[in-house]
Short mmCIF file of C-alpha atoms and ligand atoms in Angstrom, two decimals:
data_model
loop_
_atom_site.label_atom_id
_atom_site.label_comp_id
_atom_site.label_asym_id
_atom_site.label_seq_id
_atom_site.Cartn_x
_atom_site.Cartn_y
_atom_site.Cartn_z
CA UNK A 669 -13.97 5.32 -22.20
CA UNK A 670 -15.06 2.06 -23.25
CA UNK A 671 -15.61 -0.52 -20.56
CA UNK A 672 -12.88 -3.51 -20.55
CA UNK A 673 -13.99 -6.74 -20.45
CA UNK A 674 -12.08 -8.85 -17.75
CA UNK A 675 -11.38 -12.71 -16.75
CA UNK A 676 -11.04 -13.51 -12.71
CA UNK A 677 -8.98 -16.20 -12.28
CA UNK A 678 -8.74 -16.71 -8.77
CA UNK A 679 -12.13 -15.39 -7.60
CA UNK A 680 -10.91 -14.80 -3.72
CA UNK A 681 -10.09 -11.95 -1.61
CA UNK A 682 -7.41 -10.37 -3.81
CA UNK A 683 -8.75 -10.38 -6.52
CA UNK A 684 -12.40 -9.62 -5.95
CA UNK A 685 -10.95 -6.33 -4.51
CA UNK A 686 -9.77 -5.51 -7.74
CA UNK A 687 -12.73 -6.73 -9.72
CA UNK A 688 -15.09 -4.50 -7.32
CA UNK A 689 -12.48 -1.21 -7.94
CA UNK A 690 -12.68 -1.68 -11.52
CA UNK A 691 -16.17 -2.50 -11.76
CA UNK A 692 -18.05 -0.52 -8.97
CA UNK A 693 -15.79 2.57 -8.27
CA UNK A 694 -13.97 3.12 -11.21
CA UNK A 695 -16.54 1.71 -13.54
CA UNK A 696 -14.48 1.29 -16.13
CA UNK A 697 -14.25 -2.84 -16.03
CA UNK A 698 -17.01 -5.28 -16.44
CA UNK A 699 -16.31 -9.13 -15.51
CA UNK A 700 -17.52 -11.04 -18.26
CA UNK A 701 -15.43 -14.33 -17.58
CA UNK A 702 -14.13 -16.20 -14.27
CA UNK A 703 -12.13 -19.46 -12.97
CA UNK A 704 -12.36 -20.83 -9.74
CA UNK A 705 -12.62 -24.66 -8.53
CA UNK A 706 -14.39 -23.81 -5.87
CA UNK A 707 -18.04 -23.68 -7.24
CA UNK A 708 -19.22 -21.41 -4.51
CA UNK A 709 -16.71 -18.66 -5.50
CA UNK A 710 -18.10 -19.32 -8.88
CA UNK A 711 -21.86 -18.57 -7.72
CA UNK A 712 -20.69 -15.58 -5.91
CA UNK A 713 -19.08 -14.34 -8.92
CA UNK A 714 -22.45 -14.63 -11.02
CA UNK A 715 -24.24 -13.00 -8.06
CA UNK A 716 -22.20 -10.23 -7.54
CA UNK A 717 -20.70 -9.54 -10.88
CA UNK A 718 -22.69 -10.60 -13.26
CA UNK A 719 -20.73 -13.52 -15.14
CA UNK A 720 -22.91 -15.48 -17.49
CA UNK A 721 -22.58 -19.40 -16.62
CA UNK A 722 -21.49 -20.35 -19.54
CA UNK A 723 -18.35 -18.01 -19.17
CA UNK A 724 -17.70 -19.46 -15.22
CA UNK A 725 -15.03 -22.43 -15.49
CA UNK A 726 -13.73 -25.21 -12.87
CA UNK A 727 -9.99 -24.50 -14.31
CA UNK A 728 -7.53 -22.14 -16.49
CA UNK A 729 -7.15 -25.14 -18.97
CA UNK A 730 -10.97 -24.92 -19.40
CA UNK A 731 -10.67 -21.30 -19.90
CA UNK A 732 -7.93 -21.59 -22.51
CA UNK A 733 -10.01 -23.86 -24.69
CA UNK A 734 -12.35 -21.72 -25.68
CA UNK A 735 -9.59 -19.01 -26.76
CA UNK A 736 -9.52 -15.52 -26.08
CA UNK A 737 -13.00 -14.20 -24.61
CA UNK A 738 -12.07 -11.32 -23.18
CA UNK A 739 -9.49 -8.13 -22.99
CA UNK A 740 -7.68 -9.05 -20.10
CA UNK A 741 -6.76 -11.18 -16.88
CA UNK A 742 -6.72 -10.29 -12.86
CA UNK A 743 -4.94 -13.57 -11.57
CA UNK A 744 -5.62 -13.50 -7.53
CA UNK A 745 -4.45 -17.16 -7.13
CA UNK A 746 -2.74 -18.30 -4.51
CA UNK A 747 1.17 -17.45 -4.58
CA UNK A 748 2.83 -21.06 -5.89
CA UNK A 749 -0.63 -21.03 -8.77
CA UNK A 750 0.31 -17.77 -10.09
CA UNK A 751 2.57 -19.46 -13.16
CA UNK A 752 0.89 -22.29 -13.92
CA UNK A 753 -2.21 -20.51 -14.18
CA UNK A 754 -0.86 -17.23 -15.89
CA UNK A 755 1.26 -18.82 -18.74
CA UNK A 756 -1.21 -20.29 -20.75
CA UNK A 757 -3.23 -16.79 -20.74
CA UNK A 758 -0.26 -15.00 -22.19
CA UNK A 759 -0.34 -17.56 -25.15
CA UNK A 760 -3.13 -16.40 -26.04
CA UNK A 761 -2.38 -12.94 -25.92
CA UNK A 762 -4.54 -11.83 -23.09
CA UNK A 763 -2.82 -8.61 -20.82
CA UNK A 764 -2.75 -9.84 -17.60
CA UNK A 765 -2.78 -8.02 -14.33
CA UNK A 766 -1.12 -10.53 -11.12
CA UNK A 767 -0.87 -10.68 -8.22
CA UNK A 768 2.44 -10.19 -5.83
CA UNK A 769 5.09 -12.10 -5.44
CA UNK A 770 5.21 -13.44 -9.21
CA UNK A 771 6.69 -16.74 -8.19
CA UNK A 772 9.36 -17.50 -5.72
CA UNK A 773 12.71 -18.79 -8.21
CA UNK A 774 14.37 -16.70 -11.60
CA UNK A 775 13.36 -19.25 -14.08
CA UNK A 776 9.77 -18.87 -14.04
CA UNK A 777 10.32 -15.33 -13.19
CA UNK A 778 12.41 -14.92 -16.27
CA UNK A 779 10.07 -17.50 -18.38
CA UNK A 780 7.09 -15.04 -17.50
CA UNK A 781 8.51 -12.18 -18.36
CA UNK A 782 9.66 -13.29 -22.01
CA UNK A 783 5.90 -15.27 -22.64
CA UNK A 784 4.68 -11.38 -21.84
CA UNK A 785 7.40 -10.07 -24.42
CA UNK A 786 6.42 -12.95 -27.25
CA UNK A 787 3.33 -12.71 -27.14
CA UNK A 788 3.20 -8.67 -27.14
CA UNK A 789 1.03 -8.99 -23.62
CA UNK A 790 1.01 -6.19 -20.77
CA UNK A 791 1.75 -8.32 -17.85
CA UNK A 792 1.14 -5.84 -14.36
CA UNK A 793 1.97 -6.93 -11.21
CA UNK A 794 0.20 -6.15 -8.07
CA UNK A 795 2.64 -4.05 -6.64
CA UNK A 796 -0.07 -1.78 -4.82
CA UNK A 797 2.27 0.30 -2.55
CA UNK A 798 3.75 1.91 -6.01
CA UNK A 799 0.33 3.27 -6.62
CA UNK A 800 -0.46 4.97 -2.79
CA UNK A 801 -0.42 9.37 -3.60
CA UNK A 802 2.53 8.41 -0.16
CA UNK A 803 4.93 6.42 -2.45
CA UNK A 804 4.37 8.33 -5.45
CA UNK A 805 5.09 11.73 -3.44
CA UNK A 806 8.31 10.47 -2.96
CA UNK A 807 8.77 9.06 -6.57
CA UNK A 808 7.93 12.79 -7.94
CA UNK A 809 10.18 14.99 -5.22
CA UNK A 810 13.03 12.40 -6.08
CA UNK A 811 12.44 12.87 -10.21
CA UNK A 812 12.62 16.77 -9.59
CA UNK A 813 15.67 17.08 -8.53
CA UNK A 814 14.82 18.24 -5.18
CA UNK A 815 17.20 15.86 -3.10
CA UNK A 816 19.73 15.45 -5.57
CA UNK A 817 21.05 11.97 -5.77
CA UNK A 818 20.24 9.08 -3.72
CA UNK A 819 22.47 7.84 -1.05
CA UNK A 820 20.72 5.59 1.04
CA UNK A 821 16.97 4.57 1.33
CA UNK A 822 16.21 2.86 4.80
CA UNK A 823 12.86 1.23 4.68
CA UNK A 824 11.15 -0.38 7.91
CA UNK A 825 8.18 -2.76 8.05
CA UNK A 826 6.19 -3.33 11.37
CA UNK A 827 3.66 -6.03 10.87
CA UNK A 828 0.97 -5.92 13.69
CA UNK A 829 0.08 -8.62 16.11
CA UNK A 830 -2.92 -9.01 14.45
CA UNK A 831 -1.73 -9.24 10.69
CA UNK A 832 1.26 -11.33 11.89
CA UNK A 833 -1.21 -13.84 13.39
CA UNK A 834 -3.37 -14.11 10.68
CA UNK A 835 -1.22 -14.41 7.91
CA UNK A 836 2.60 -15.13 9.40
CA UNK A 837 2.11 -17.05 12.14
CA UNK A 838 -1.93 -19.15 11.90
CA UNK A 839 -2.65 -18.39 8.44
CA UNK A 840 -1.63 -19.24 4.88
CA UNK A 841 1.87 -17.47 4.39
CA UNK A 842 2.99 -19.14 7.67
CA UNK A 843 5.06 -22.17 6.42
CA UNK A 844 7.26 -21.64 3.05
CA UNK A 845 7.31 -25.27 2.26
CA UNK A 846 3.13 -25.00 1.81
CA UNK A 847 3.01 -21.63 0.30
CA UNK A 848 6.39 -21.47 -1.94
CA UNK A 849 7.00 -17.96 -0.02
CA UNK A 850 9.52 -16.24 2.72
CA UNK A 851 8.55 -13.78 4.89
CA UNK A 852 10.55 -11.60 2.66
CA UNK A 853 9.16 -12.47 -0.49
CA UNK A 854 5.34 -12.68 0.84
CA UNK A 855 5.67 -9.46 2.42
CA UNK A 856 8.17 -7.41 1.89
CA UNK A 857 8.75 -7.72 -1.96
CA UNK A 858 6.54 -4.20 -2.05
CA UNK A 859 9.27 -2.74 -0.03
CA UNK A 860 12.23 -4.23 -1.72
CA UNK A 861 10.35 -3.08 -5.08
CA UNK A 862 10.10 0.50 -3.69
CA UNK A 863 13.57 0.66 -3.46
CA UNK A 864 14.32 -0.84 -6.84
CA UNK A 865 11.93 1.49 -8.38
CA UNK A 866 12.68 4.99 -6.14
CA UNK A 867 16.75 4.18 -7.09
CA UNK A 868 16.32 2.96 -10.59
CA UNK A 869 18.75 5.35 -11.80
CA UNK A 870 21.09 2.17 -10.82
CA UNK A 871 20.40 -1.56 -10.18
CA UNK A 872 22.09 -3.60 -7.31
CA UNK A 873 25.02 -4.51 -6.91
CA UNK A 874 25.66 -6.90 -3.67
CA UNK A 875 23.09 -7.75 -0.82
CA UNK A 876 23.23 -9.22 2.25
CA UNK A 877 20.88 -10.24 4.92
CA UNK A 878 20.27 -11.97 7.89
CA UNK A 879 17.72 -12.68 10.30
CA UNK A 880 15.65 -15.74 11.10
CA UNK A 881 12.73 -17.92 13.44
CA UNK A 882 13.79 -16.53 16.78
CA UNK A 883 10.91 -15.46 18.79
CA UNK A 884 7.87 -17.11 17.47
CA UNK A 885 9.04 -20.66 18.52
CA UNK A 886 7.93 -23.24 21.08
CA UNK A 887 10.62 -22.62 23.38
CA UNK A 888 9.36 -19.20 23.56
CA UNK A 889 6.00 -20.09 24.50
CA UNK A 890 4.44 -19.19 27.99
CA UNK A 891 5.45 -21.66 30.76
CA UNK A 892 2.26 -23.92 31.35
CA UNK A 893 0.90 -22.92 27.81
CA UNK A 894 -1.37 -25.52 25.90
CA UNK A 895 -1.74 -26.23 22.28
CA UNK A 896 -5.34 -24.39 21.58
CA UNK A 897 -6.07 -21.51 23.61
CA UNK A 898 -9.67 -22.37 24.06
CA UNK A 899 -8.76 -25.82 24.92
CA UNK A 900 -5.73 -26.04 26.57
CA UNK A 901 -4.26 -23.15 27.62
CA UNK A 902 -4.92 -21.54 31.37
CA UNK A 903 -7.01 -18.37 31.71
CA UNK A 904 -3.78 -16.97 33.70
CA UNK A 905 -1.60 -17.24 30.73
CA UNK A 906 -4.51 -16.23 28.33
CA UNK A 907 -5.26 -12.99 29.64
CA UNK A 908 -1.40 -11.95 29.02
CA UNK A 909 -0.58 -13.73 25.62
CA UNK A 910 -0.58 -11.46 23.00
CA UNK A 911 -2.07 -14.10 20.44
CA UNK A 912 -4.77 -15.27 22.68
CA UNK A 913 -7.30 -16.33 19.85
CA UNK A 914 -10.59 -14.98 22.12
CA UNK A 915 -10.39 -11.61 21.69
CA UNK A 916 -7.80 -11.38 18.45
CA UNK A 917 -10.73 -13.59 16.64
CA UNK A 918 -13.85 -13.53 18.86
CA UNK A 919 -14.01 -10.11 19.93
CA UNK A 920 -12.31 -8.05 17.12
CA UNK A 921 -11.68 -9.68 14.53
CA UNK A 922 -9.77 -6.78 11.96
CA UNK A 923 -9.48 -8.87 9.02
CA UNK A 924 -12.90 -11.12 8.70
CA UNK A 925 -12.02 -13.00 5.85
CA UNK A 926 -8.69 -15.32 6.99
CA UNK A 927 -9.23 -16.48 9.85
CA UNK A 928 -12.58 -18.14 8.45
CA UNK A 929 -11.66 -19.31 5.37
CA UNK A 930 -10.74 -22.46 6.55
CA UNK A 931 -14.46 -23.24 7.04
CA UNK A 932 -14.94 -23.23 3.34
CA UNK A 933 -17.72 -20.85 3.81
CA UNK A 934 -18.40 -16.97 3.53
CA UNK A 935 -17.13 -15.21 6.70
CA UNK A 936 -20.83 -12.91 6.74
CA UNK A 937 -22.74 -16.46 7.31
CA UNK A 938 -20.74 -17.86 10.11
CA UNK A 939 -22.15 -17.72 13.17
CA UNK A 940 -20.01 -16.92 16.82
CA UNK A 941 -20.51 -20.44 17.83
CA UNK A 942 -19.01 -21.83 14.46
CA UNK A 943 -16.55 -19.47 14.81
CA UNK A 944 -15.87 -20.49 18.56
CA UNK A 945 -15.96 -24.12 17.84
CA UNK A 946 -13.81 -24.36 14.86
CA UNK A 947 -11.31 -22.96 17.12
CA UNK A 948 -11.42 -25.38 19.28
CA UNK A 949 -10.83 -27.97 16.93
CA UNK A 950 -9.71 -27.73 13.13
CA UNK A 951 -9.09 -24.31 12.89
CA UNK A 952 -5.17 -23.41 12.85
CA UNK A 953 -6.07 -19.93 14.26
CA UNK A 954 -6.94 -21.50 17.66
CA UNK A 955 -3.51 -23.10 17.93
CA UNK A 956 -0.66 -21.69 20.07
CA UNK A 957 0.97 -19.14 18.29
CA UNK A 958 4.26 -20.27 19.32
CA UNK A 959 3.77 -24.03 18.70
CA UNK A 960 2.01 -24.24 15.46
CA UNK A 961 5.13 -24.83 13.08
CA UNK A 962 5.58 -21.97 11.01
CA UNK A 963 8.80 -21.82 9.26
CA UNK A 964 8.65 -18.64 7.72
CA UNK A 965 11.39 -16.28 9.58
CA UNK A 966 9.80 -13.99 12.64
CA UNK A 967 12.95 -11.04 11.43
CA UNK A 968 15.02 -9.94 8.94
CA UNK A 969 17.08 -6.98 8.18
CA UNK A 970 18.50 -6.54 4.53
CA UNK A 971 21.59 -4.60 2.99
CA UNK A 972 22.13 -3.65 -0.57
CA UNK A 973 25.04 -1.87 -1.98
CA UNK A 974 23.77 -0.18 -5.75
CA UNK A 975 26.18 -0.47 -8.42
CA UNK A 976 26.57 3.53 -8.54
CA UNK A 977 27.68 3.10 -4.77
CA UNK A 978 24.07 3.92 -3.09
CA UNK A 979 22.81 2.03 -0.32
CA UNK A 980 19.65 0.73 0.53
CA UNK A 981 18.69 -0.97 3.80
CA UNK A 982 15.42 -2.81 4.96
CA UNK A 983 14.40 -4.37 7.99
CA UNK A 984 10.90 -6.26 9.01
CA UNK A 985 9.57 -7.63 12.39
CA UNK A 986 6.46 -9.63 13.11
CA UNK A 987 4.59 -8.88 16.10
CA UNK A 988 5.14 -4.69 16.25
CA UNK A 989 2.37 -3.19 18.09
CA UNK A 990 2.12 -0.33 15.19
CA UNK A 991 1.31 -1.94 12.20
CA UNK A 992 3.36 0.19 9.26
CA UNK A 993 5.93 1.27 7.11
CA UNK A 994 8.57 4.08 7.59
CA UNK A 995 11.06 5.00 5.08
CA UNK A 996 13.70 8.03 4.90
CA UNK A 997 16.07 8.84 2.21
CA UNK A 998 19.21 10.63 1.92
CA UNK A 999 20.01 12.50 -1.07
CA UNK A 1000 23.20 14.81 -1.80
CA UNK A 1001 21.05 17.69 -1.66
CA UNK A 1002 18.00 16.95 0.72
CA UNK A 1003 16.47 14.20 2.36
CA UNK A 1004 12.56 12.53 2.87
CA UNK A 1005 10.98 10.81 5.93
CA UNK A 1006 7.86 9.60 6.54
CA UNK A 1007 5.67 6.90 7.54
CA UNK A 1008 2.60 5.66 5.37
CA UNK A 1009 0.17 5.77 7.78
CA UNK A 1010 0.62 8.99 9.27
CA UNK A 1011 0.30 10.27 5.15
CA UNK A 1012 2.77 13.04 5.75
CA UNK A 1013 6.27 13.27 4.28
CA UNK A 1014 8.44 15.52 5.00
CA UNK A 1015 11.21 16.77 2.93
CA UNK A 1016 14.35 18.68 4.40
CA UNK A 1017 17.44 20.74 3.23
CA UNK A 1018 20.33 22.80 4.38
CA UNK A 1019 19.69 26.22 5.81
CA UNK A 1020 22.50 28.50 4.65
CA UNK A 1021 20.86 31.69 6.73
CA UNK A 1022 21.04 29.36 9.84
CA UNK A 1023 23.64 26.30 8.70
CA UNK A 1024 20.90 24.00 10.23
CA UNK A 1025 17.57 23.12 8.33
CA UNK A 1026 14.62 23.95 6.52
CA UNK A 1027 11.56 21.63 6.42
CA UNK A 1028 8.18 21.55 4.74
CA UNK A 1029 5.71 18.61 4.79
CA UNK A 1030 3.56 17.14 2.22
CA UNK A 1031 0.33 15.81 3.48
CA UNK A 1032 -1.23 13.28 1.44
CA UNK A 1033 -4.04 12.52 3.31
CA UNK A 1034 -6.51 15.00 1.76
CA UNK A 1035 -5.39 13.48 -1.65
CA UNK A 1036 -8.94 11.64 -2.16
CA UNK A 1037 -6.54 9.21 -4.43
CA UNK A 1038 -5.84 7.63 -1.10
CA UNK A 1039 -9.21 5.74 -0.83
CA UNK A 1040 -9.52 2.60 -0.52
CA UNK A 1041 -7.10 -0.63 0.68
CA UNK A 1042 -3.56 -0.04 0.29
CA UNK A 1043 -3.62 3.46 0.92
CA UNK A 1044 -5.17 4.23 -2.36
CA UNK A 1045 -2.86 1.70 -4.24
CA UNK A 1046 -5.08 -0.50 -5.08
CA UNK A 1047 -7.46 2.18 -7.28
CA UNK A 1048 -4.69 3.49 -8.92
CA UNK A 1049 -3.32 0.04 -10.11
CA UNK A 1050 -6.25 -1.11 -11.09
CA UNK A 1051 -7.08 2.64 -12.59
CA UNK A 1052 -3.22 2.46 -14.48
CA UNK A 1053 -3.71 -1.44 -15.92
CA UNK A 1054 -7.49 -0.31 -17.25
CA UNK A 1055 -5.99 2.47 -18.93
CA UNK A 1056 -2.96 0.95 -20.68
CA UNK A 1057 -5.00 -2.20 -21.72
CA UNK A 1058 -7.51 0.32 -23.31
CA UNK A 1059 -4.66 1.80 -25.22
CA UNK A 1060 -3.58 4.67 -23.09
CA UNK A 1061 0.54 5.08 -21.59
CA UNK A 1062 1.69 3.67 -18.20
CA UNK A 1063 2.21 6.10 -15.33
CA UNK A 1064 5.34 6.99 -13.47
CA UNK A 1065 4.16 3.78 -11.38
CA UNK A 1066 3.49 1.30 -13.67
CA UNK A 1067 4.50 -2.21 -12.43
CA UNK A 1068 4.97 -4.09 -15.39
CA UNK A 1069 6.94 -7.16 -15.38
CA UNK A 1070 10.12 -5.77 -16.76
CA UNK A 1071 9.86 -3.06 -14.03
CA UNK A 1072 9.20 -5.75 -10.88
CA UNK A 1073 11.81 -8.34 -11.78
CA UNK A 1074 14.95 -6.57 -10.20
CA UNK A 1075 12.62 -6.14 -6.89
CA UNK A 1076 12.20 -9.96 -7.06
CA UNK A 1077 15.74 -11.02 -7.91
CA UNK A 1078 16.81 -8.74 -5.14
CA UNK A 1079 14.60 -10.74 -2.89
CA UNK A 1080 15.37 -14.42 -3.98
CA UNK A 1081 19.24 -12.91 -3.46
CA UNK A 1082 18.48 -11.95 0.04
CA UNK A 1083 16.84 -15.13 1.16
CA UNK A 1084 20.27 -17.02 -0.03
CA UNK A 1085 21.96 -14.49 1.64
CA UNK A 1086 20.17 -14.86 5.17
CA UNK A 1087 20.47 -18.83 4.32
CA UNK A 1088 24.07 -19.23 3.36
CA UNK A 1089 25.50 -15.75 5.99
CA UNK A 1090 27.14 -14.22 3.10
CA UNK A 1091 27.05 -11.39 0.69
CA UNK A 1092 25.46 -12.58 -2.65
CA UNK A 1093 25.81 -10.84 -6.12
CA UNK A 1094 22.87 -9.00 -7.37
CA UNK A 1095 23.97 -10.69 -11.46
CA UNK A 1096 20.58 -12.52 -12.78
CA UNK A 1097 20.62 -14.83 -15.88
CA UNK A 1098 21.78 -13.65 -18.82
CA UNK A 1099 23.29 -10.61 -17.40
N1 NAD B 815 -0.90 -6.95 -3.42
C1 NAD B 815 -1.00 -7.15 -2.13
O1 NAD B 815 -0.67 -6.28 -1.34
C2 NAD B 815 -1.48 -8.47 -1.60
C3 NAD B 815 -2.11 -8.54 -0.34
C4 NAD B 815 -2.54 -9.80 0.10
C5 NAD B 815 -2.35 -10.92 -0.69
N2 NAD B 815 -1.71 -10.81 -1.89
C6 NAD B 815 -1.49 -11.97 -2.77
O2 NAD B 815 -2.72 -12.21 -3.45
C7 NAD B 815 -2.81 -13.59 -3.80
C8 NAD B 815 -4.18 -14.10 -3.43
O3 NAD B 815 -4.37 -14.03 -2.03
P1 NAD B 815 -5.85 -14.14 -1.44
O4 NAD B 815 -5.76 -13.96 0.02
O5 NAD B 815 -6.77 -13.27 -2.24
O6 NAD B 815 -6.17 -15.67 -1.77
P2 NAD B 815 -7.57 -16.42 -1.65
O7 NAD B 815 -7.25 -17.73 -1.02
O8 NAD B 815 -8.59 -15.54 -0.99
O9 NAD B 815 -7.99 -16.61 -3.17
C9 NAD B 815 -7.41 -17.56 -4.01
C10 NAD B 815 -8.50 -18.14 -4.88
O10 NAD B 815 -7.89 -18.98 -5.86
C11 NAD B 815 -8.74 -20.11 -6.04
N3 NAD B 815 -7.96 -21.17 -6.69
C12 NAD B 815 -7.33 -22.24 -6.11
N4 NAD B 815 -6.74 -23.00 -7.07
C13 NAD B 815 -7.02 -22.40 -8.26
C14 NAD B 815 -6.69 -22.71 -9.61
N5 NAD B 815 -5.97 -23.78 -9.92
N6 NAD B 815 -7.16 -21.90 -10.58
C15 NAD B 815 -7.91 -20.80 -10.29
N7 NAD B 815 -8.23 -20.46 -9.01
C16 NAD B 815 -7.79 -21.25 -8.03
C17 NAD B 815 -9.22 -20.42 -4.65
O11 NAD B 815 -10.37 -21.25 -4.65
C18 NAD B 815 -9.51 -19.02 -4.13
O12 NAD B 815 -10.82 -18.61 -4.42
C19 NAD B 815 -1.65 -14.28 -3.09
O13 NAD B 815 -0.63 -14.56 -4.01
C20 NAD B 815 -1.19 -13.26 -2.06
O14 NAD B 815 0.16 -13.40 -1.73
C21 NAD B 815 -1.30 -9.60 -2.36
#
């Protein structure tokens, strides 16, 4: 096949991910074209891709003057850019591949959807999850048949100590009025998509949801706490807070490139005592986990009733000690448990020889689909948006726009839900 040409716009984590699946795994992508105003991203992007100068630019609007250049788009901006900087693309025809949540209100939603629609453009969205062999397991047991119809889907996220630190609680999704996102929208649109997509036989009806900041607040903090941990904060309380910033940032470290980025530099050239003494001073990762003002909620559970009477519930919590997802399903004629990072699934009916059970499980983990981040889901996005930009049909997973804007609807409902304490209507515009 034909390599496609693509445009970065966005050239951070995110979306370099993609960029290096298409290009140096699946080798079916070459970057010819990217848009960052950070210059250094810009010089990284030449180094490590390839991009001729002349095709790097400081903004989208630069980008968009010189017409189409390229086949397509991976947008990895930041989660309130990924409009403004994804309409004007569209206009000019180019398919673009973006990144998770879409926006965080139905009018753009809606507005992006139709610009995709006028201007005859494949718009993906990054819903990786849909991709992992795990999910679509599931997706192909429930299209045969096996467990009949769907009853209920119960869906649980766990977000780790670690992850909830360094995006939730210190990092960049932490406060809604500087990111544009909830906790539910940042995080757990994936799951609210998987159940929009495993039950699409019917859309939602009614949701409700409720939860809120209850735990990761001031008042909760350790008595005698101080504001930075390597400041402030006693060595007696240290060694039993969870969040201490030593050893979550100093000494392990899972996810390099957050807690840096703040430095404005490459997480490889920092060295321990930059590290140590940003903490200590500018860096919102050495702050007190329970004083540094997030407003994003620390719990919510969420209920939706399906128009065909199905149920589907979901609840998150920050701060598990297992980072995952679990999710089980009850069908008229069989049901499905399993939990994505354990890659089994198993898959049960009624025994008529013994009027209990029979089981069998399905072990994904030998599927070598499941390399890479995401369990895998990242490949096979970027594998499913190469192929249908080259000409070739979607796959049972295919996130398009028209297939992720219940998900996000069902999401914005929730949040006015959780605000308001009552059930809201599913109904979007025009509906
Ligand atoms: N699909 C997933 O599972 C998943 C996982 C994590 C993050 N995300 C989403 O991915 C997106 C990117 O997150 P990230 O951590 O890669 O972000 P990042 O901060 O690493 O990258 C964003 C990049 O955008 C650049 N940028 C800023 N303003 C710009 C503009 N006007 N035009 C073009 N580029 C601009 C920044 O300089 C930066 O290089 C977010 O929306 C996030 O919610 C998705």
């Amino acid at each position: 096949m034909k390599k496609i040409s693509a445009m970065v716009v966005g050239c951070g984590d995110r979306a370099t991910v993609y960029a290096t699946e298409g290009c140096k795994n699946l080798k079916n992508m070459k970057i010819t074209a990217c848009v960052d105003p950070d210059i250094s991203k810009l010089e990284m992007m030449k180094r490590e891709f390839g991009v001729p100068a002349d095709n790097c630019f400081a903004s989208v609007e630069e980008a968009a003057a010189r017409g189409k250049i390229c086949d397509c788009v991976i947008n990895g901006t930041m989660d309130r850019l990924h409009v403004s900087t994804t309409l004007p693309l569209l206009e000019l025809g180019y398919d673009v591949l973006l990144e998770k949540p879409v926006c965080n209100n139905e009018k753009d939603l809606l507005a992006l959807r139709d610009a995709a629609e006028k201007n005859g453009c494949r718009l993906f969205i990054c819903h990786v999850l849909r991709y992992s062999p795990f999910y679509r397991k599931i997706k192909e047991v429930i299209l045969s048949g096996e467990i009949g119809n769907i009853v209920h889907i119960n869906t649980y996220e766990h977000v780790g100590v670690f992850l909830t630190s360094v995006s939730f609680v210190r990092g960049k999704w932490s406060k809604q009025s500087e990111c544009g996102s909830s906790l539910l929208l940042a995080k757990c649109c994936h799951d609210i998509d998987l159940i929009c997509w495993l039950n699409n036989d019917t859309t939602p009806d009614t949701v409700y949801s409720d939860g809120g900041r209850n735990f990761l607040i001031p008042e909760n903090a350790p008595e005698g706490s101080g504001t930075r941990c390597l400041v402030d904060c006693p060595a007696k309380i240290r060694e039993k807070c969870i969040f201490d910033a030593k050893p979550m940032y100093l000494d392990n470290c899972l996810l390099p490139w957050y807690p840096w980025q703040c430095t404005g530099r490459d997480y490889r050239e920092i060295t321990d005592e930059e590290k140590e003494s940003s903490l200590k001073t500018y860096n919102p990762h050495g702050l007190c986990a329970y004083k540094c003002g997030g407003d994003i909620a620390d719990h919510q559970t969420v209920s939706v009733r399906f128009k065909n009477g199905s149920y589907a519930t979901h609840s998150v919590t920050l701060s598990s000690f297992r980072d995952g997802r679990d999710i089980f399903i009850a069908g008229t004629e069989g049901e499905i448990d399993g939990r994505l990072d354990d890659g089994k699934i198993t898959v049960r009916h009624y025994d008529r020889k013994t009027s209990w059970y029979n089981s069998r499980v399905i072990d994904v983990n030998e599927d070598e689909e499941t390399a890479g981040q995401h369990y895998g889901g990242d490949r096979g996005l970027v594998k499913d948006f190469v192929n249908t930009v080259a000409g070739g049909r979607t796959s049972i997973s295919a996130t398009t726009i028209n297939d992720s804007v219940n998900g996000h609807i069902l999401v914005f409902r929730a949040d006015e839900s959780m605000k308001k304490g009552v059930p809201v209507k599913f109904d979007k515009s025009g509906d």
